[in-house]
PDB file of N, CA and C in Angstrom:
ATOM      1  N   GLY A 253       0.853  -1.267  -0.017  1.00 63.00           N
ATOM      2  CA  GLY A 253      -0.036   0.032  -0.057  1.00 63.00           C
ATOM      3  C   GLY A 253       0.823   1.310   0.012  1.00 63.00           C
ATOM      4  N   LEU A 254       1.917   1.201   0.695  1.00 71.00           N
ATOM      5  CA  LEU A 254       2.835   2.350   0.710  1.00 71.00           C
ATOM      6  C   LEU A 254       3.468   2.661  -0.480  1.00 71.00           C
ATOM      7  N   THR A 255       3.849   1.649  -1.280  1.00 74.00           N
ATOM      8  CA  THR A 255       4.443   1.809  -2.661  1.00 74.00           C
ATOM      9  C   THR A 255       3.462   2.466  -3.517  1.00 74.00           C
ATOM     10  N   VAL A 256       2.245   1.915  -3.522  1.00 68.00           N
ATOM     11  CA  VAL A 256       1.103   2.535  -4.487  1.00 68.00           C
ATOM     12  C   VAL A 256       0.894   3.965  -4.021  1.00 68.00           C
ATOM     13  N   ALA A 257       0.785   4.296  -2.756  1.00 72.00           N
ATOM     14  CA  ALA A 257       0.613   5.630  -2.388  1.00 72.00           C
ATOM     15  C   ALA A 257       1.824   6.501  -2.848  1.00 72.00           C
ATOM     16  N   LEU A 258       2.940   6.166  -2.666  1.00 77.00           N
ATOM     17  CA  LEU A 258       4.078   6.960  -3.232  1.00 77.00           C
ATOM     18  C   LEU A 258       4.085   6.987  -4.744  1.00 77.00           C
ATOM     19  N   ALA A 259       3.579   6.030  -5.306  1.00 77.00           N
ATOM     20  CA  ALA A 259       3.526   6.091  -6.893  1.00 77.00           C
ATOM     21  C   ALA A 259       2.442   7.223  -7.320  1.00 77.00           C
ATOM     22  N   LEU A 260       1.421   7.325  -6.533  1.00 78.00           N
ATOM     23  CA  LEU A 260       0.411   8.264  -6.849  1.00 78.00           C
ATOM     24  C   LEU A 260       0.637   9.708  -6.670  1.00 78.00           C
ATOM     25  N   VAL A 261       1.677   9.965  -5.875  1.00 83.00           N
ATOM     26  CA  VAL A 261       1.977  11.414  -5.570  1.00 83.00           C
ATOM     27  C   VAL A 261       2.266  12.144  -6.781  1.00 83.00           C
ATOM     28  N   PRO A 262       3.170  11.726  -7.760  1.00 83.00           N
ATOM     29  CA  PRO A 262       3.399  12.611  -8.954  1.00 83.00           C
ATOM     30  C   PRO A 262       2.142  12.679  -9.756  1.00 83.00           C
ATOM     31  N   GLU A 263       1.384  11.603  -9.778  1.00 81.00           N
ATOM     32  CA  GLU A 263       0.015  11.610 -10.627  1.00 81.00           C
ATOM     33  C   GLU A 263      -0.851  12.779 -10.086  1.00 81.00           C
ATOM     34  N   ALA A 264      -0.883  12.867  -8.798  1.00 81.00           N
ATOM     35  CA  ALA A 264      -1.709  13.839  -8.179  1.00 81.00           C
ATOM     36  C   ALA A 264      -1.321  15.257  -8.331  1.00 81.00           C
ATOM     37  N   VAL A 265       0.137  15.330  -8.499  1.00 84.00           N
ATOM     38  CA  VAL A 265       0.522  16.760  -8.653  1.00 84.00           C
ATOM     39  C   VAL A 265       0.463  17.170 -10.061  1.00 84.00           C
ATOM     40  N   ALA A 266       0.588  16.196 -11.079  1.00 82.00           N
ATOM     41  CA  ALA A 266       0.493  16.482 -12.416  1.00 82.00           C
ATOM     42  C   ALA A 266      -0.977  16.898 -12.689  1.00 82.00           C
ATOM     43  N   PHE A 267      -1.936  16.226 -12.011  1.00 79.00           N
ATOM     44  CA  PHE A 267      -3.332  16.590 -12.367  1.00 79.00           C
ATOM     45  C   PHE A 267      -3.780  17.807 -11.722  1.00 79.00           C
ATOM     46  N   ALA A 268      -3.041  18.209 -10.703  1.00 80.00           N
ATOM     47  CA  ALA A 268      -3.240  19.545  -9.973  1.00 80.00           C
ATOM     48  C   ALA A 268      -2.925  20.585 -11.063  1.00 80.00           C
ATOM     49  N   PHE A 269      -1.762  20.368 -11.781  1.00 82.00           N
ATOM     50  CA  PHE A 269      -1.245  21.249 -12.594  1.00 82.00           C
ATOM     51  C   PHE A 269      -2.226  21.535 -13.754  1.00 82.00           C
ATOM     52  N   VAL A 270      -2.862  20.311 -14.178  1.00 78.00           N
ATOM     53  CA  VAL A 270      -3.886  20.378 -15.326  1.00 78.00           C
ATOM     54  C   VAL A 270      -5.065  21.138 -14.880  1.00 78.00           C
ATOM     55  N   ALA A 271      -5.492  20.971 -13.546  1.00 75.00           N
ATOM     56  CA  ALA A 271      -6.695  21.611 -13.023  1.00 75.00           C
ATOM     57  C   ALA A 271      -6.409  23.189 -12.828  1.00 75.00           C
ATOM     58  N   GLY A 272      -5.188  23.562 -12.852  1.00 78.00           N
ATOM     59  CA  GLY A 272      -4.850  24.832 -12.506  1.00 78.00           C
ATOM     60  C   GLY A 272      -4.829  25.284 -10.978  1.00 78.00           C
ATOM     61  N   VAL A 273      -4.668  24.270 -10.158  1.00 79.00           N
ATOM     62  CA  VAL A 273      -4.528  24.462  -8.618  1.00 79.00           C
ATOM     63  C   VAL A 273      -3.247  24.249  -8.047  1.00 79.00           C
ATOM     64  N   GLU A 274      -2.924  24.552  -6.874  1.00 85.00           N
ATOM     65  CA  GLU A 274      -1.716  24.298  -6.138  1.00 85.00           C
ATOM     66  C   GLU A 274      -1.488  22.789  -6.061  1.00 85.00           C
ATOM     67  N   PRO A 275      -0.139  22.305  -6.085  1.00 86.00           N
ATOM     68  CA  PRO A 275       0.011  20.886  -5.922  1.00 86.00           C
ATOM     69  C   PRO A 275      -0.452  20.345  -4.616  1.00 86.00           C
ATOM     70  N   MET A 276      -0.439  21.012  -3.549  1.00 88.00           N
ATOM     71  CA  MET A 276      -0.925  20.506  -2.304  1.00 88.00           C
ATOM     72  C   MET A 276      -2.550  20.296  -2.326  1.00 88.00           C
ATOM     73  N   ILE A 277      -3.286  21.105  -3.091  1.00 82.00           N
ATOM     74  CA  ILE A 277      -4.630  20.907  -3.210  1.00 82.00           C
ATOM     75  C   ILE A 277      -4.812  19.612  -3.953  1.00 82.00           C
ATOM     76  N   GLY A 278      -3.974  19.222  -4.847  1.00 80.00           N
ATOM     77  CA  GLY A 278      -4.201  18.026  -5.696  1.00 80.00           C
ATOM     78  C   GLY A 278      -3.852  16.790  -4.741  1.00 80.00           C
ATOM     79  N   LEU A 279      -2.918  16.894  -3.865  1.00 84.00           N
ATOM     80  CA  LEU A 279      -2.584  15.900  -3.008  1.00 84.00           C
ATOM     81  C   LEU A 279      -3.640  15.631  -1.985  1.00 84.00           C
ATOM     82  N   TYR A 280      -4.273  16.808  -1.475  1.00 85.00           N
ATOM     83  CA  TYR A 280      -5.417  16.569  -0.646  1.00 85.00           C
ATOM     84  C   TYR A 280      -6.665  15.945  -1.236  1.00 85.00           C
ATOM     85  N   ALA A 281      -6.876  16.380  -2.474  1.00 80.00           N
ATOM     86  CA  ALA A 281      -7.952  15.814  -3.279  1.00 80.00           C
ATOM     87  C   ALA A 281      -7.744  14.334  -3.577  1.00 80.00           C
ATOM     88  N   ALA A 282      -6.600  13.912  -3.925  1.00 79.00           N
ATOM     89  CA  ALA A 282      -6.229  12.486  -4.142  1.00 79.00           C
ATOM     90  C   ALA A 282      -6.393  11.666  -2.771  1.00 79.00           C
ATOM     91  N   PHE A 283      -5.961  12.225  -1.640  1.00 81.00           N
ATOM     92  CA  PHE A 283      -6.187  11.588  -0.534  1.00 81.00           C
ATOM     93  C   PHE A 283      -7.706  11.277  -0.150  1.00 81.00           C
ATOM     94  N   LEU A 284      -8.452  12.372  -0.304  1.00 81.00           N
ATOM     95  CA  LEU A 284      -9.840  12.165   0.065  1.00 81.00           C
ATOM     96  C   LEU A 284     -10.571  11.100  -0.959  1.00 81.00           C
ATOM     97  N   VAL A 285     -10.219  11.187  -2.213  1.00 77.00           N
ATOM     98  CA  VAL A 285     -10.726  10.366  -3.138  1.00 77.00           C
ATOM     99  C   VAL A 285     -10.428   8.859  -2.847  1.00 77.00           C
ATOM    100  N   GLY A 286      -9.060   8.603  -2.525  1.00 76.00           N
ATOM    101  CA  GLY A 286      -8.753   7.347  -2.052  1.00 76.00           C
ATOM    102  C   GLY A 286      -9.313   6.834  -0.797  1.00 76.00           C
ATOM    103  N   LEU A 287      -9.626   7.709   0.174  1.00 79.00           N
ATOM    104  CA  LEU A 287     -10.293   7.387   1.358  1.00 79.00           C
ATOM    105  C   LEU A 287     -11.705   7.050   1.191  1.00 79.00           C
ATOM    106  N   VAL A 288     -12.326   7.761   0.354  1.00 78.00           N
ATOM    107  CA  VAL A 288     -13.828   7.449   0.055  1.00 78.00           C
ATOM    108  C   VAL A 288     -13.819   6.112  -0.698  1.00 78.00           C
ATOM    109  N   THR A 289     -13.015   5.915  -1.656  1.00 75.00           N
ATOM    110  CA  THR A 289     -13.020   4.677  -2.233  1.00 75.00           C
ATOM    111  C   THR A 289     -12.642   3.495  -1.367  1.00 75.00           C
ATOM    112  N   ALA A 290     -11.647   3.767  -0.448  1.00 75.00           N
ATOM    113  CA  ALA A 290     -11.378   2.465   0.520  1.00 75.00           C
ATOM    114  C   ALA A 290     -12.482   2.238   1.409  1.00 75.00           C
ATOM    115  N   ILE A 291     -13.327   3.292   1.957  1.00 81.00           N
ATOM    116  CA  ILE A 291     -14.397   3.095   2.894  1.00 81.00           C
ATOM    117  C   ILE A 291     -15.500   2.517   2.138  1.00 81.00           C
ATOM    118  N   PHE A 292     -15.952   3.107   1.153  1.00 80.00           N
ATOM    119  CA  PHE A 292     -17.295   2.705   0.525  1.00 80.00           C
ATOM    120  C   PHE A 292     -17.266   1.808  -0.706  1.00 80.00           C
ATOM    121  N   GLY A 293     -16.137   1.610  -1.180  1.00 72.00           N
ATOM    122  CA  GLY A 293     -16.094   0.613  -2.361  1.00 72.00           C
ATOM    123  C   GLY A 293     -14.836  -0.146  -2.526  1.00 72.00           C
ATOM    124  N   GLY A 294     -14.577  -0.903  -3.552  1.00 66.00           N
ATOM    125  CA  GLY A 294     -13.396  -1.516  -3.739  1.00 66.00           C
ATOM    126  C   GLY A 294     -13.337  -2.855  -2.984  1.00 66.00           C
ATOM    127  N   ARG A 295     -12.268  -3.495  -3.238  1.00 65.00           N
ATOM    128  CA  ARG A 295     -12.026  -4.801  -2.564  1.00 65.00           C
ATOM    129  C   ARG A 295     -10.636  -4.719  -1.958  1.00 65.00           C
ATOM    130  N   PRO A 296     -10.376  -5.751  -1.102  1.00 62.00           N
ATOM    131  CA  PRO A 296      -9.069  -5.895  -0.558  1.00 62.00           C
ATOM    132  C   PRO A 296      -7.907  -6.096  -1.677  1.00 62.00           C
ATOM    133  N   GLY A 297      -6.877  -5.390  -1.719  1.00 59.00           N
ATOM    134  CA  GLY A 297      -5.906  -5.479  -2.730  1.00 59.00           C
ATOM    135  C   GLY A 297      -6.164  -4.733  -4.010  1.00 59.00           C
ATOM    136  N   MET A 298      -7.388  -4.012  -3.967  1.00 58.00           N
ATOM    137  CA  MET A 298      -7.672  -3.214  -5.253  1.00 58.00           C
ATOM    138  C   MET A 298      -6.899  -1.923  -5.168  1.00 58.00           C
ATOM    139  N   ILE A 299      -6.157  -1.587  -6.363  1.00 58.00           N
ATOM    140  CA  ILE A 299      -5.522  -0.305  -6.415  1.00 58.00           C
ATOM    141  C   ILE A 299      -6.316   0.651  -7.193  1.00 58.00           C
ATOM    142  N   SER A 300      -6.601   1.841  -6.660  1.00 59.00           N
ATOM    143  CA  SER A 300      -7.412   2.824  -7.167  1.00 59.00           C
ATOM    144  C   SER A 300      -6.671   4.121  -7.223  1.00 59.00           C
ATOM    145  N   GLY A 301      -6.531   4.661  -8.340  1.00 61.00           N
ATOM    146  CA  GLY A 301      -6.080   5.995  -8.544  1.00 61.00           C
ATOM    147  C   GLY A 301      -7.156   6.902  -9.007  1.00 61.00           C
ATOM    148  N   GLY A 302      -7.869   7.476  -8.220  1.00 63.00           N
ATOM    149  CA  GLY A 302      -9.019   8.294  -8.643  1.00 63.00           C
ATOM    150  C   GLY A 302      -8.626   9.750  -9.093  1.00 63.00           C
ATOM    151  N   THR A 303      -7.412  10.121  -8.990  1.00 64.00           N
ATOM    152  CA  THR A 303      -7.167  11.533  -9.503  1.00 64.00           C
ATOM    153  C   THR A 303      -7.260  11.702 -11.019  1.00 64.00           C
ATOM    154  N   GLY A 304      -6.954  10.574 -11.762  1.00 65.00           N
ATOM    155  CA  GLY A 304      -7.146  10.626 -13.187  1.00 65.00           C
ATOM    156  C   GLY A 304      -8.667  10.780 -13.687  1.00 65.00           C
ATOM    157  N   ALA A 305      -9.445  10.047 -12.914  1.00 67.00           N
ATOM    158  CA  ALA A 305     -10.930   9.999 -13.232  1.00 67.00           C
ATOM    159  C   ALA A 305     -11.512  11.434 -12.928  1.00 67.00           C
ATOM    160  N   ILE A 306     -11.132  12.164 -11.906  1.00 70.00           N
ATOM    161  CA  ILE A 306     -11.753  13.407 -11.696  1.00 70.00           C
ATOM    162  C   ILE A 306     -11.136  14.536 -12.039  1.00 70.00           C
ATOM    163  N   ALA A 307      -9.986  14.415 -12.766  1.00 70.00           N
ATOM    164  CA  ALA A 307      -9.256  15.543 -13.318  1.00 70.00           C
ATOM    165  C   ALA A 307     -10.109  16.513 -14.144  1.00 70.00           C
ATOM    166  N   VAL A 308     -10.881  15.854 -15.132  1.00 72.00           N
ATOM    167  CA  VAL A 308     -11.684  16.714 -15.986  1.00 72.00           C
ATOM    168  C   VAL A 308     -12.733  17.522 -15.214  1.00 72.00           C
ATOM    169  N   VAL A 309     -13.385  16.878 -14.235  1.00 74.00           N
ATOM    170  CA  VAL A 309     -14.402  17.536 -13.369  1.00 74.00           C
ATOM    171  C   VAL A 309     -13.736  18.661 -12.569  1.00 74.00           C
ATOM    172  N   MET A 310     -12.472  18.354 -12.055  1.00 74.00           N
ATOM    173  CA  MET A 310     -11.834  19.420 -11.363  1.00 74.00           C
ATOM    174  C   MET A 310     -11.553  20.697 -12.102  1.00 74.00           C
ATOM    175  N   VAL A 311     -11.096  20.413 -13.365  1.00 75.00           N
ATOM    176  CA  VAL A 311     -10.799  21.548 -14.181  1.00 75.00           C
ATOM    177  C   VAL A 311     -12.083  22.421 -14.503  1.00 75.00           C
ATOM    178  N   ALA A 312     -13.237  21.716 -14.651  1.00 77.00           N
ATOM    179  CA  ALA A 312     -14.459  22.501 -14.985  1.00 77.00           C
ATOM    180  C   ALA A 312     -14.900  23.180 -13.707  1.00 77.00           C
ATOM    181  N   LEU A 313     -14.788  22.525 -12.544  1.00 76.00           N
ATOM    182  CA  LEU A 313     -15.318  23.231 -11.239  1.00 76.00           C
ATOM    183  C   LEU A 313     -14.379  24.480 -10.976  1.00 76.00           C
ATOM    184  N   VAL A 314     -13.083  24.329 -11.036  1.00 76.00           N
ATOM    185  CA  VAL A 314     -12.196  25.280 -10.728  1.00 76.00           C
ATOM    186  C   VAL A 314     -12.282  26.555 -11.599  1.00 76.00           C
ATOM    187  N   SER A 315     -12.454  26.277 -12.908  1.00 76.00           N
ATOM    188  CA  SER A 315     -12.543  27.337 -13.916  1.00 76.00           C
ATOM    189  C   SER A 315     -13.847  28.078 -13.742  1.00 76.00           C
ATOM    190  N   GLU A 316     -14.871  27.393 -13.627  1.00 79.00           N
ATOM    191  CA  GLU A 316     -16.172  28.050 -13.492  1.00 79.00           C
ATOM    192  C   GLU A 316     -16.582  28.782 -12.214  1.00 79.00           C
ATOM    193  N   HIS A 317     -16.049  28.127 -11.167  1.00 79.00           N
ATOM    194  CA  HIS A 317     -16.367  28.628  -9.838  1.00 79.00           C
ATOM    195  C   HIS A 317     -15.016  29.032  -9.171  1.00 79.00           C
ATOM    196  N   CYS A 318     -14.597  28.449  -8.158  1.00 75.00           N
ATOM    197  CA  CYS A 318     -13.338  28.694  -7.479  1.00 75.00           C
ATOM    198  C   CYS A 318     -12.828  27.401  -6.912  1.00 75.00           C
ATOM    199  N   VAL A 319     -11.748  27.419  -6.191  1.00 73.00           N
ATOM    200  CA  VAL A 319     -11.116  26.286  -5.455  1.00 73.00           C
ATOM    201  C   VAL A 319     -11.904  25.885  -4.455  1.00 73.00           C
ATOM    202  N   GLN A 320     -12.545  26.791  -3.676  1.00 74.00           N
ATOM    203  CA  GLN A 320     -13.341  26.516  -2.549  1.00 74.00           C
ATOM    204  C   GLN A 320     -14.657  25.624  -2.994  1.00 74.00           C
ATOM    205  N   TYR A 321     -15.210  25.864  -4.100  1.00 70.00           N
ATOM    206  CA  TYR A 321     -16.351  25.061  -4.597  1.00 70.00           C
ATOM    207  C   TYR A 321     -15.989  23.624  -4.727  1.00 70.00           C
ATOM    208  N   LEU A 322     -14.604  23.360  -5.240  1.00 66.00           N
ATOM    209  CA  LEU A 322     -14.218  22.076  -5.364  1.00 66.00           C
ATOM    210  C   LEU A 322     -14.317  21.215  -4.143  1.00 66.00           C
ATOM    211  N   PHE A 323     -13.905  21.805  -2.937  1.00 65.00           N
ATOM    212  CA  PHE A 323     -14.045  21.045  -1.741  1.00 65.00           C
ATOM    213  C   PHE A 323     -15.355  21.024  -1.171  1.00 65.00           C
TER     214      PHE A 323
END
């Protein structure tokens, strides 16, 4: 799990740049998506990187509204 978490850090930072937000916001968003996936869905041993799936939604929300609306 630790290896997967460390591998997802560059992905989260890259998608934060795509969305036009700070890298820390991308890391927080990736953590929250992973936490929600771990609690409400998935299976043991399932690797999920939700940052790629929500990058398009993040871009639209941040550009139309603001970063606070994203959270």
